[in-house]
Amino acid sequence: MLEKKVSQIMTTDVVTTTPEIDVVYAFEKLMEFKISSLPVVDNNELIGIITATDVGHNLILDKYELGTKVEEIMIKEVITISPEDTLETAIKVMKESTQGSGILNQLPVVDDGKLVGIISDGDIIQEVF
């Protein structure tokens, strides 16, 4: 099972946002689709990511001014994986890419800089168990 390719179980219909969207609207999209992260794309090229936890926390603390754009707050150093990587590699990347005992919940899947999918820890758990 762990030798399966990421491309075999990734979600290809990825909910995304663009850099010029207002942070409030992006957060509404995260809540509407019940997802924990939102890749930021420009012409289908992955340029960043935002997470529901970060955005929601900062909205509650009123850290954003009216009109704050996604590009101002997105994480630009996005950890990604290739569609040809194995599930075992995906698990290692999710585990080793955070400090402490955390784990990345989702990994954007990128091929030649273009977003082609996303894989979550839940996808892997469903496939392996």
PDB file of N, CA and C in Angstrom, residues 17-124:
ATOM      1  N   THR A  17      -7.417  29.524  -4.319  1.00  0.00           N
ATOM      2  CA  THR A  17      -7.693  30.953  -4.332  1.00  0.00           C
ATOM      3  C   THR A  17      -6.600  31.639  -5.127  1.00  0.00           C
ATOM      4  N   THR A  18      -6.802  32.910  -5.392  1.00  0.00           N
ATOM      5  CA  THR A  18      -5.802  33.703  -6.095  1.00  0.00           C
ATOM      6  C   THR A  18      -5.234  34.743  -5.134  1.00  0.00           C
ATOM      7  N   PRO A  19      -4.073  35.300  -5.448  1.00  0.00           N
ATOM      8  CA  PRO A  19      -3.403  36.193  -4.495  1.00  0.00           C
ATOM      9  C   PRO A  19      -4.135  37.500  -4.202  1.00  0.00           C
ATOM     10  N   GLU A  20      -4.958  37.967  -5.129  1.00  0.00           N
ATOM     11  CA  GLU A  20      -5.596  39.276  -4.930  1.00  0.00           C
ATOM     12  C   GLU A  20      -6.924  39.215  -4.154  1.00  0.00           C
ATOM     13  N   ILE A  21      -7.354  38.035  -3.774  1.00  0.00           N
ATOM     14  CA  ILE A  21      -8.607  37.880  -3.035  1.00  0.00           C
ATOM     15  C   ILE A  21      -8.450  38.388  -1.606  1.00  0.00           C
ATOM     16  N   ASP A  22      -9.487  38.998  -1.081  1.00  0.00           N
ATOM     17  CA  ASP A  22      -9.509  39.471   0.307  1.00  0.00           C
ATOM     18  C   ASP A  22      -9.448  38.272   1.256  1.00  0.00           C
ATOM     19  N   VAL A  23      -8.683  38.419   2.328  1.00  0.00           N
ATOM     20  CA  VAL A  23      -8.496  37.344   3.306  1.00  0.00           C
ATOM     21  C   VAL A  23      -9.841  36.848   3.863  1.00  0.00           C
ATOM     22  N   VAL A  24     -10.764  37.735   4.093  1.00  0.00           N
ATOM     23  CA  VAL A  24     -12.074  37.343   4.641  1.00  0.00           C
ATOM     24  C   VAL A  24     -12.791  36.406   3.671  1.00  0.00           C
ATOM     25  N   TYR A  25     -12.751  36.715   2.388  1.00  0.00           N
ATOM     26  CA  TYR A  25     -13.395  35.853   1.395  1.00  0.00           C
ATOM     27  C   TYR A  25     -12.700  34.500   1.294  1.00  0.00           C
ATOM     28  N   ALA A  26     -11.390  34.507   1.391  1.00  0.00           N
ATOM     29  CA  ALA A  26     -10.644  33.242   1.367  1.00  0.00           C
ATOM     30  C   ALA A  26     -11.015  32.390   2.575  1.00  0.00           C
ATOM     31  N   PHE A  27     -11.158  33.019   3.742  1.00  0.00           N
ATOM     32  CA  PHE A  27     -11.543  32.277   4.941  1.00  0.00           C
ATOM     33  C   PHE A  27     -12.954  31.704   4.785  1.00  0.00           C
ATOM     34  N   GLU A  28     -13.859  32.476   4.193  1.00  0.00           N
ATOM     35  CA  GLU A  28     -15.214  31.979   3.935  1.00  0.00           C
ATOM     36  C   GLU A  28     -15.171  30.743   3.028  1.00  0.00           C
ATOM     37  N   LYS A  29     -14.267  30.743   2.052  1.00  0.00           N
ATOM     38  CA  LYS A  29     -14.120  29.601   1.156  1.00  0.00           C
ATOM     39  C   LYS A  29     -13.618  28.375   1.927  1.00  0.00           C
ATOM     40  N   LEU A  30     -12.657  28.580   2.820  1.00  0.00           N
ATOM     41  CA  LEU A  30     -12.162  27.486   3.660  1.00  0.00           C
ATOM     42  C   LEU A  30     -13.314  26.877   4.472  1.00  0.00           C
ATOM     43  N   MET A  31     -14.143  27.720   5.042  1.00  0.00           N
ATOM     44  CA  MET A  31     -15.261  27.249   5.863  1.00  0.00           C
ATOM     45  C   MET A  31     -16.344  26.591   5.005  1.00  0.00           C
ATOM     46  N   GLU A  32     -16.655  27.194   3.860  1.00  0.00           N
ATOM     47  CA  GLU A  32     -17.690  26.655   2.972  1.00  0.00           C
ATOM     48  C   GLU A  32     -17.378  25.228   2.521  1.00  0.00           C
ATOM     49  N   PHE A  33     -16.127  24.994   2.156  1.00  0.00           N
ATOM     50  CA  PHE A  33     -15.740  23.677   1.655  1.00  0.00           C
ATOM     51  C   PHE A  33     -15.209  22.753   2.744  1.00  0.00           C
ATOM     52  N   LYS A  34     -15.175  23.277   3.993  1.00  0.00           N
ATOM     53  CA  LYS A  34     -14.709  22.486   5.147  1.00  0.00           C
ATOM     54  C   LYS A  34     -13.329  21.883   4.889  1.00  0.00           C
ATOM     55  N   ILE A  35     -12.401  22.755   4.483  1.00  0.00           N
ATOM     56  CA  ILE A  35     -11.035  22.340   4.214  1.00  0.00           C
ATOM     57  C   ILE A  35     -10.083  23.106   5.131  1.00  0.00           C
ATOM     58  N   SER A  36      -8.901  22.531   5.347  1.00  0.00           N
ATOM     59  CA  SER A  36      -7.975  23.148   6.294  1.00  0.00           C
ATOM     60  C   SER A  36      -6.914  24.025   5.636  1.00  0.00           C
ATOM     61  N   SER A  37      -6.766  23.909   4.329  1.00  0.00           N
ATOM     62  CA  SER A  37      -5.802  24.779   3.656  1.00  0.00           C
ATOM     63  C   SER A  37      -6.292  25.117   2.255  1.00  0.00           C
ATOM     64  N   LEU A  38      -5.765  26.212   1.764  1.00  0.00           N
ATOM     65  CA  LEU A  38      -6.190  26.719   0.465  1.00  0.00           C
ATOM     66  C   LEU A  38      -4.937  27.108  -0.332  1.00  0.00           C
ATOM     67  N   PRO A  39      -4.588  26.320  -1.345  1.00  0.00           N
ATOM     68  CA  PRO A  39      -3.454  26.694  -2.190  1.00  0.00           C
ATOM     69  C   PRO A  39      -3.749  28.000  -2.929  1.00  0.00           C
ATOM     70  N   VAL A  40      -2.728  28.823  -3.054  1.00  0.00           N
ATOM     71  CA  VAL A  40      -2.843  30.093  -3.777  1.00  0.00           C
ATOM     72  C   VAL A  40      -2.170  29.898  -5.130  1.00  0.00           C
ATOM     73  N   VAL A  41      -2.921  30.129  -6.194  1.00  0.00           N
ATOM     74  CA  VAL A  41      -2.399  29.886  -7.531  1.00  0.00           C
ATOM     75  C   VAL A  41      -2.503  31.127  -8.407  1.00  0.00           C
ATOM     76  N   ASP A  42      -1.591  31.192  -9.351  1.00  0.00           N
ATOM     77  CA  ASP A  42      -1.595  32.219 -10.379  1.00  0.00           C
ATOM     78  C   ASP A  42      -1.346  31.485 -11.693  1.00  0.00           C
ATOM     79  N   ASN A  43      -2.336  31.451 -12.572  1.00  0.00           N
ATOM     80  CA  ASN A  43      -2.272  30.668 -13.818  1.00  0.00           C
ATOM     81  C   ASN A  43      -1.934  29.206 -13.541  1.00  0.00           C
ATOM     82  N   ASN A  44      -2.572  28.648 -12.524  1.00  0.00           N
ATOM     83  CA  ASN A  44      -2.414  27.265 -12.083  1.00  0.00           C
ATOM     84  C   ASN A  44      -1.022  26.958 -11.518  1.00  0.00           C
ATOM     85  N   GLU A  45      -0.174  27.980 -11.374  1.00  0.00           N
ATOM     86  CA  GLU A  45       1.126  27.795 -10.739  1.00  0.00           C
ATOM     87  C   GLU A  45       0.968  28.059  -9.244  1.00  0.00           C
ATOM     88  N   LEU A  46       1.441  27.136  -8.427  1.00  0.00           N
ATOM     89  CA  LEU A  46       1.348  27.277  -6.981  1.00  0.00           C
ATOM     90  C   LEU A  46       2.327  28.348  -6.517  1.00  0.00           C
ATOM     91  N   ILE A  47       1.798  29.395  -5.860  1.00  0.00           N
ATOM     92  CA  ILE A  47       2.664  30.482  -5.384  1.00  0.00           C
ATOM     93  C   ILE A  47       2.594  30.660  -3.871  1.00  0.00           C
ATOM     94  N   GLY A  48       1.687  29.935  -3.214  1.00  0.00           N
ATOM     95  CA  GLY A  48       1.560  30.066  -1.772  1.00  0.00           C
ATOM     96  C   GLY A  48       0.455  29.178  -1.239  1.00  0.00           C
ATOM     97  N   ILE A  49       0.217  29.292   0.066  1.00  0.00           N
ATOM     98  CA  ILE A  49      -0.862  28.537   0.708  1.00  0.00           C
ATOM     99  C   ILE A  49      -1.289  29.289   1.961  1.00  0.00           C
ATOM    100  N   ILE A  50      -2.557  29.186   2.301  1.00  0.00           N
ATOM    101  CA  ILE A  50      -3.050  29.709   3.571  1.00  0.00           C
ATOM    102  C   ILE A  50      -3.750  28.569   4.300  1.00  0.00           C
ATOM    103  N   THR A  51      -3.774  28.659   5.624  1.00  0.00           N
ATOM    104  CA  THR A  51      -4.448  27.620   6.405  1.00  0.00           C
ATOM    105  C   THR A  51      -5.584  28.227   7.206  1.00  0.00           C
ATOM    106  N   ALA A  52      -6.599  27.425   7.423  1.00  0.00           N
ATOM    107  CA  ALA A  52      -7.761  27.877   8.202  1.00  0.00           C
ATOM    108  C   ALA A  52      -7.347  28.259   9.614  1.00  0.00           C
ATOM    109  N   THR A  53      -6.433  27.507  10.191  1.00  0.00           N
ATOM    110  CA  THR A  53      -5.987  27.779  11.555  1.00  0.00           C
ATOM    111  C   THR A  53      -5.325  29.146  11.642  1.00  0.00           C
ATOM    112  N   ASP A  54      -4.367  29.413  10.755  1.00  0.00           N
ATOM    113  CA  ASP A  54      -3.660  30.698  10.786  1.00  0.00           C
ATOM    114  C   ASP A  54      -4.596  31.873  10.507  1.00  0.00           C
ATOM    115  N   VAL A  55      -5.383  31.757   9.456  1.00  0.00           N
ATOM    116  CA  VAL A  55      -6.263  32.863   9.068  1.00  0.00           C
ATOM    117  C   VAL A  55      -7.335  33.087  10.129  1.00  0.00           C
ATOM    118  N   GLY A  56      -7.970  32.016  10.582  1.00  0.00           N
ATOM    119  CA  GLY A  56      -9.015  32.152  11.595  1.00  0.00           C
ATOM    120  C   GLY A  56      -8.491  32.762  12.880  1.00  0.00           C
ATOM    121  N   HIS A  57      -7.348  32.299  13.342  1.00  0.00           N
ATOM    122  CA  HIS A  57      -6.735  32.824  14.566  1.00  0.00           C
ATOM    123  C   HIS A  57      -6.456  34.321  14.433  1.00  0.00           C
ATOM    124  N   ASN A  58      -5.879  34.712  13.309  1.00  0.00           N
ATOM    125  CA  ASN A  58      -5.546  36.121  13.109  1.00  0.00           C
ATOM    126  C   ASN A  58      -6.777  36.997  12.877  1.00  0.00           C
ATOM    127  N   LEU A  59      -7.831  36.440  12.300  1.00  0.00           N
ATOM    128  CA  LEU A  59      -9.085  37.201  12.164  1.00  0.00           C
ATOM    129  C   LEU A  59      -9.695  37.459  13.534  1.00  0.00           C
ATOM    130  N   ILE A  60      -9.674  36.439  14.393  1.00  0.00           N
ATOM    131  CA  ILE A  60     -10.211  36.594  15.744  1.00  0.00           C
ATOM    132  C   ILE A  60      -9.436  37.665  16.512  1.00  0.00           C
ATOM    133  N   LEU A  61      -8.126  37.678  16.327  1.00  0.00           N
ATOM    134  CA  LEU A  61      -7.283  38.666  17.015  1.00  0.00           C
ATOM    135  C   LEU A  61      -7.316  40.028  16.328  1.00  0.00           C
ATOM    136  N   ASP A  62      -8.080  40.126  15.243  1.00  0.00           N
ATOM    137  CA  ASP A  62      -8.234  41.375  14.494  1.00  0.00           C
ATOM    138  C   ASP A  62      -6.889  41.893  13.974  1.00  0.00           C
ATOM    139  N   LYS A  63      -6.073  40.988  13.468  1.00  0.00           N
ATOM    140  CA  LYS A  63      -4.735  41.353  12.986  1.00  0.00           C
ATOM    141  C   LYS A  63      -4.731  41.844  11.542  1.00  0.00           C
ATOM    142  N   TYR A  64      -5.840  41.671  10.821  1.00  0.00           N
ATOM    143  CA  TYR A  64      -5.889  42.093   9.430  1.00  0.00           C
ATOM    144  C   TYR A  64      -6.691  43.374   9.300  1.00  0.00           C
ATOM    145  N   GLU A  65      -6.200  44.271   8.457  1.00  0.00           N
ATOM    146  CA  GLU A  65      -6.956  45.468   8.141  1.00  0.00           C
ATOM    147  C   GLU A  65      -7.966  45.118   7.057  1.00  0.00           C
ATOM    148  N   LEU A  66      -9.025  45.895   6.968  1.00  0.00           N
ATOM    149  CA  LEU A  66     -10.013  45.710   5.914  1.00  0.00           C
ATOM    150  C   LEU A  66      -9.306  45.785   4.565  1.00  0.00           C
ATOM    151  N   GLY A  67      -9.538  44.813   3.722  1.00  0.00           N
ATOM    152  CA  GLY A  67      -8.924  44.793   2.401  1.00  0.00           C
ATOM    153  C   GLY A  67      -7.602  44.052   2.327  1.00  0.00           C
ATOM    154  N   THR A  68      -7.186  43.391   3.416  1.00  0.00           N
ATOM    155  CA  THR A  68      -5.944  42.611   3.386  1.00  0.00           C
ATOM    156  C   THR A  68      -6.089  41.498   2.350  1.00  0.00           C
ATOM    157  N   LYS A  69      -5.120  41.397   1.480  1.00  0.00           N
ATOM    158  CA  LYS A  69      -5.151  40.411   0.402  1.00  0.00           C
ATOM    159  C   LYS A  69      -4.410  39.138   0.803  1.00  0.00           C
ATOM    160  N   VAL A  70      -4.809  38.036   0.199  1.00  0.00           N
ATOM    161  CA  VAL A  70      -4.190  36.741   0.452  1.00  0.00           C
ATOM    162  C   VAL A  70      -2.678  36.804   0.239  1.00  0.00           C
ATOM    163  N   GLU A  71      -2.237  37.507  -0.810  1.00  0.00           N
ATOM    164  CA  GLU A  71      -0.802  37.559  -1.108  1.00  0.00           C
ATOM    165  C   GLU A  71       0.013  38.189   0.021  1.00  0.00           C
ATOM    166  N   GLU A  72      -0.629  38.989   0.871  1.00  0.00           N
ATOM    167  CA  GLU A  72       0.063  39.640   1.980  1.00  0.00           C
ATOM    168  C   GLU A  72       0.294  38.693   3.156  1.00  0.00           C
ATOM    169  N   ILE A  73      -0.486  37.631   3.249  1.00  0.00           N
ATOM    170  CA  ILE A  73      -0.412  36.759   4.428  1.00  0.00           C
ATOM    171  C   ILE A  73      -0.089  35.305   4.107  1.00  0.00           C
ATOM    172  N   MET A  74      -0.045  34.959   2.830  1.00  0.00           N
ATOM    173  CA  MET A  74       0.162  33.555   2.458  1.00  0.00           C
ATOM    174  C   MET A  74       1.566  33.085   2.820  1.00  0.00           C
ATOM    175  N   ILE A  75       1.668  31.774   3.021  1.00  0.00           N
ATOM    176  CA  ILE A  75       2.962  31.133   3.214  1.00  0.00           C
ATOM    177  C   ILE A  75       3.540  30.930   1.818  1.00  0.00           C
ATOM    178  N   LYS A  76       4.722  31.500   1.580  1.00  0.00           N
ATOM    179  CA  LYS A  76       5.300  31.433   0.235  1.00  0.00           C
ATOM    180  C   LYS A  76       6.205  30.223   0.039  1.00  0.00           C
ATOM    181  N   GLU A  77       6.774  29.730   1.111  1.00  0.00           N
ATOM    182  CA  GLU A  77       7.648  28.548   1.046  1.00  0.00           C
ATOM    183  C   GLU A  77       6.779  27.301   1.263  1.00  0.00           C
ATOM    184  N   VAL A  78       6.104  26.867   0.220  1.00  0.00           N
ATOM    185  CA  VAL A  78       5.148  25.772   0.329  1.00  0.00           C
ATOM    186  C   VAL A  78       5.849  24.426   0.176  1.00  0.00           C
ATOM    187  N   ILE A  79       5.562  23.542   1.096  1.00  0.00           N
ATOM    188  CA  ILE A  79       6.086  22.172   1.018  1.00  0.00           C
ATOM    189  C   ILE A  79       5.153  21.387   0.113  1.00  0.00           C
ATOM    190  N   THR A  80       5.721  20.777  -0.910  1.00  0.00           N
ATOM    191  CA  THR A  80       4.915  20.075  -1.914  1.00  0.00           C
ATOM    192  C   THR A  80       5.458  18.670  -2.123  1.00  0.00           C
ATOM    193  N   ILE A  81       4.744  17.946  -2.951  1.00  0.00           N
ATOM    194  CA  ILE A  81       5.143  16.590  -3.308  1.00  0.00           C
ATOM    195  C   ILE A  81       4.810  16.380  -4.784  1.00  0.00           C
ATOM    196  N   SER A  82       5.463  15.412  -5.391  1.00  0.00           N
ATOM    197  CA  SER A  82       5.243  15.091  -6.798  1.00  0.00           C
ATOM    198  C   SER A  82       4.174  14.010  -6.923  1.00  0.00           C
ATOM    199  N   PRO A  83       3.429  14.012  -8.017  1.00  0.00           N
ATOM    200  CA  PRO A  83       2.434  12.949  -8.208  1.00  0.00           C
ATOM    201  C   PRO A  83       3.074  11.567  -8.334  1.00  0.00           C
ATOM    202  N   GLU A  84       4.346  11.512  -8.667  1.00  0.00           N
ATOM    203  CA  GLU A  84       5.048  10.236  -8.832  1.00  0.00           C
ATOM    204  C   GLU A  84       5.644   9.708  -7.535  1.00  0.00           C
ATOM    205  N   ASP A  85       5.638  10.528  -6.482  1.00  0.00           N
ATOM    206  CA  ASP A  85       6.132  10.066  -5.182  1.00  0.00           C
ATOM    207  C   ASP A  85       5.194   9.013  -4.605  1.00  0.00           C
ATOM    208  N   THR A  86       5.710   8.200  -3.704  1.00  0.00           N
ATOM    209  CA  THR A  86       4.905   7.160  -3.057  1.00  0.00           C
ATOM    210  C   THR A  86       4.204   7.710  -1.819  1.00  0.00           C
ATOM    211  N   LEU A  87       3.226   6.963  -1.347  1.00  0.00           N
ATOM    212  CA  LEU A  87       2.541   7.346  -0.108  1.00  0.00           C
ATOM    213  C   LEU A  87       3.526   7.350   1.060  1.00  0.00           C
ATOM    214  N   GLU A  88       4.464   6.432   1.041  1.00  0.00           N
ATOM    215  CA  GLU A  88       5.482   6.392   2.093  1.00  0.00           C
ATOM    216  C   GLU A  88       6.271   7.709   2.129  1.00  0.00           C
ATOM    217  N   THR A  89       6.633   8.214   0.962  1.00  0.00           N
ATOM    218  CA  THR A  89       7.340   9.497   0.880  1.00  0.00           C
ATOM    219  C   THR A  89       6.448  10.633   1.382  1.00  0.00           C
ATOM    220  N   ALA A  90       5.179  10.601   1.002  1.00  0.00           N
ATOM    221  CA  ALA A  90       4.246  11.629   1.454  1.00  0.00           C
ATOM    222  C   ALA A  90       4.159  11.660   2.975  1.00  0.00           C
ATOM    223  N   ILE A  91       4.085  10.493   3.591  1.00  0.00           N
ATOM    224  CA  ILE A  91       4.012  10.409   5.058  1.00  0.00           C
ATOM    225  C   ILE A  91       5.275  10.993   5.680  1.00  0.00           C
ATOM    226  N   LYS A  92       6.430  10.655   5.119  1.00  0.00           N
ATOM    227  CA  LYS A  92       7.694  11.185   5.644  1.00  0.00           C
ATOM    228  C   LYS A  92       7.745  12.702   5.529  1.00  0.00           C
ATOM    229  N   VAL A  93       7.335  13.223   4.387  1.00  0.00           N
ATOM    230  CA  VAL A  93       7.340  14.677   4.182  1.00  0.00           C
ATOM    231  C   VAL A  93       6.386  15.352   5.168  1.00  0.00           C
ATOM    232  N   MET A  94       5.195  14.790   5.353  1.00  0.00           N
ATOM    233  CA  MET A  94       4.232  15.362   6.293  1.00  0.00           C
ATOM    234  C   MET A  94       4.789  15.391   7.720  1.00  0.00           C
ATOM    235  N   LYS A  95       5.474  14.328   8.080  1.00  0.00           N
ATOM    236  CA  LYS A  95       6.006  14.218   9.440  1.00  0.00           C
ATOM    237  C   LYS A  95       7.258  15.067   9.652  1.00  0.00           C
ATOM    238  N   GLU A  96       8.160  15.077   8.692  1.00  0.00           N
ATOM    239  CA  GLU A  96       9.451  15.736   8.860  1.00  0.00           C
ATOM    240  C   GLU A  96       9.429  17.229   8.544  1.00  0.00           C
ATOM    241  N   SER A  97       8.345  17.731   8.001  1.00  0.00           N
ATOM    242  CA  SER A  97       8.299  19.129   7.576  1.00  0.00           C
ATOM    243  C   SER A  97       7.767  20.083   8.630  1.00  0.00           C
ATOM    244  N   THR A  98       7.496  19.574   9.814  1.00  0.00           N
ATOM    245  CA  THR A  98       7.020  20.439  10.895  1.00  0.00           C
ATOM    246  C   THR A  98       7.976  20.338  12.073  1.00  0.00           C
ATOM    247  N   GLN A  99       7.965  21.383  12.861  1.00  0.00           N
ATOM    248  CA  GLN A  99       8.792  21.360  14.069  1.00  0.00           C
ATOM    249  C   GLN A  99       7.989  20.730  15.191  1.00  0.00           C
ATOM    250  N   GLY A 100       8.646  20.056  16.073  1.00  0.00           N
ATOM    251  CA  GLY A 100       7.961  19.432  17.198  1.00  0.00           C
ATOM    252  C   GLY A 100       7.265  18.158  16.802  1.00  0.00           C
ATOM    253  N   SER A 101       6.112  17.928  17.415  1.00  0.00           N
ATOM    254  CA  SER A 101       5.403  16.669  17.201  1.00  0.00           C
ATOM    255  C   SER A 101       4.260  16.792  16.196  1.00  0.00           C
ATOM    256  N   GLY A 102       4.168  17.908  15.501  1.00  0.00           N
ATOM    257  CA  GLY A 102       3.073  18.118  14.559  1.00  0.00           C
ATOM    258  C   GLY A 102       3.245  17.343  13.265  1.00  0.00           C
ATOM    259  N   ILE A 103       2.234  17.445  12.434  1.00  0.00           N
ATOM    260  CA  ILE A 103       2.252  16.820  11.110  1.00  0.00           C
ATOM    261  C   ILE A 103       1.483  17.730  10.161  1.00  0.00           C
ATOM    262  N   LEU A 104       1.954  17.828   8.924  1.00  0.00           N
ATOM    263  CA  LEU A 104       1.214  18.591   7.923  1.00  0.00           C
ATOM    264  C   LEU A 104      -0.037  17.806   7.561  1.00  0.00           C
ATOM    265  N   ASN A 105      -1.156  18.486   7.507  1.00  0.00           N
ATOM    266  CA  ASN A 105      -2.409  17.815   7.181  1.00  0.00           C
ATOM    267  C   ASN A 105      -2.593  17.600   5.686  1.00  0.00           C
ATOM    268  N   GLN A 106      -2.050  18.524   4.901  1.00  0.00           N
ATOM    269  CA  GLN A 106      -2.237  18.427   3.461  1.00  0.00           C
ATOM    270  C   GLN A 106      -0.969  18.829   2.736  1.00  0.00           C
ATOM    271  N   LEU A 107      -0.736  18.183   1.614  1.00  0.00           N
ATOM    272  CA  LEU A 107       0.398  18.508   0.754  1.00  0.00           C
ATOM    273  C   LEU A 107      -0.107  18.806  -0.653  1.00  0.00           C
ATOM    274  N   PRO A 108       0.174  19.995  -1.162  1.00  0.00           N
ATOM    275  CA  PRO A 108      -0.134  20.249  -2.572  1.00  0.00           C
ATOM    276  C   PRO A 108       0.744  19.344  -3.439  1.00  0.00           C
ATOM    277  N   VAL A 109       0.161  18.845  -4.515  1.00  0.00           N
ATOM    278  CA  VAL A 109       0.876  17.982  -5.452  1.00  0.00           C
ATOM    279  C   VAL A 109       1.182  18.824  -6.685  1.00  0.00           C
ATOM    280  N   VAL A 110       2.469  18.942  -6.987  1.00  0.00           N
ATOM    281  CA  VAL A 110       2.925  19.845  -8.037  1.00  0.00           C
ATOM    282  C   VAL A 110       3.728  19.080  -9.074  1.00  0.00           C
ATOM    283  N   ASP A 111       3.473  19.402 -10.336  1.00  0.00           N
ATOM    284  CA  ASP A 111       4.222  18.824 -11.448  1.00  0.00           C
ATOM    285  C   ASP A 111       4.682  19.978 -12.330  1.00  0.00           C
ATOM    286  N   ASP A 112       5.980  20.168 -12.458  1.00  0.00           N
ATOM    287  CA  ASP A 112       6.560  21.287 -13.226  1.00  0.00           C
ATOM    288  C   ASP A 112       6.011  22.636 -12.771  1.00  0.00           C
ATOM    289  N   GLY A 113       5.869  22.820 -11.459  1.00  0.00           N
ATOM    290  CA  GLY A 113       5.408  24.089 -10.904  1.00  0.00           C
ATOM    291  C   GLY A 113       3.902  24.272 -10.914  1.00  0.00           C
ATOM    292  N   LYS A 114       3.205  23.400 -11.597  1.00  0.00           N
ATOM    293  CA  LYS A 114       1.745  23.513 -11.711  1.00  0.00           C
ATOM    294  C   LYS A 114       1.067  22.643 -10.661  1.00  0.00           C
ATOM    295  N   LEU A 115       0.034  23.181 -10.046  1.00  0.00           N
ATOM    296  CA  LEU A 115      -0.753  22.428  -9.073  1.00  0.00           C
ATOM    297  C   LEU A 115      -1.611  21.411  -9.809  1.00  0.00           C
ATOM    298  N   VAL A 116      -1.419  20.128  -9.478  1.00  0.00           N
ATOM    299  CA  VAL A 116      -2.179  19.066 -10.142  1.00  0.00           C
ATOM    300  C   VAL A 116      -3.078  18.299  -9.175  1.00  0.00           C
ATOM    301  N   GLY A 117      -2.914  18.561  -7.873  1.00  0.00           N
ATOM    302  CA  GLY A 117      -3.726  17.866  -6.892  1.00  0.00           C
ATOM    303  C   GLY A 117      -3.338  18.248  -5.480  1.00  0.00           C
ATOM    304  N   ILE A 118      -3.969  17.571  -4.534  1.00  0.00           N
ATOM    305  CA  ILE A 118      -3.643  17.743  -3.124  1.00  0.00           C
ATOM    306  C   ILE A 118      -3.888  16.398  -2.441  1.00  0.00           C
ATOM    307  N   ILE A 119      -3.046  16.092  -1.471  1.00  0.00           N
ATOM    308  CA  ILE A 119      -3.210  14.848  -0.724  1.00  0.00           C
ATOM    309  C   ILE A 119      -3.229  15.194   0.758  1.00  0.00           C
ATOM    310  N   SER A 120      -4.143  14.560   1.481  1.00  0.00           N
ATOM    311  CA  SER A 120      -4.269  14.842   2.908  1.00  0.00           C
ATOM    312  C   SER A 120      -3.900  13.620   3.732  1.00  0.00           C
ATOM    313  N   ASP A 121      -3.666  13.864   5.006  1.00  0.00           N
ATOM    314  CA  ASP A 121      -3.395  12.743   5.907  1.00  0.00           C
ATOM    315  C   ASP A 121      -4.595  11.801   5.938  1.00  0.00           C
ATOM    316  N   GLY A 122      -5.798  12.349   5.831  1.00  0.00           N
ATOM    317  CA  GLY A 122      -7.011  11.528   5.796  1.00  0.00           C
ATOM    318  C   GLY A 122      -7.069  10.635   4.565  1.00  0.00           C
ATOM    319  N   ASP A 123      -6.635  11.156   3.411  1.00  0.00           N
ATOM    320  CA  ASP A 123      -6.593  10.346   2.184  1.00  0.00           C
ATOM    321  C   ASP A 123      -5.688   9.132   2.387  1.00  0.00           C
ATOM    322  N   ILE A 124      -4.537   9.385   2.994  1.00  0.00           N
ATOM    323  CA  ILE A 124      -3.563   8.305   3.205  1.00  0.00           C
ATOM    324  C   ILE A 124      -4.102   7.289   4.195  1.00  0.00           C
TER     325      ILE A 124
END
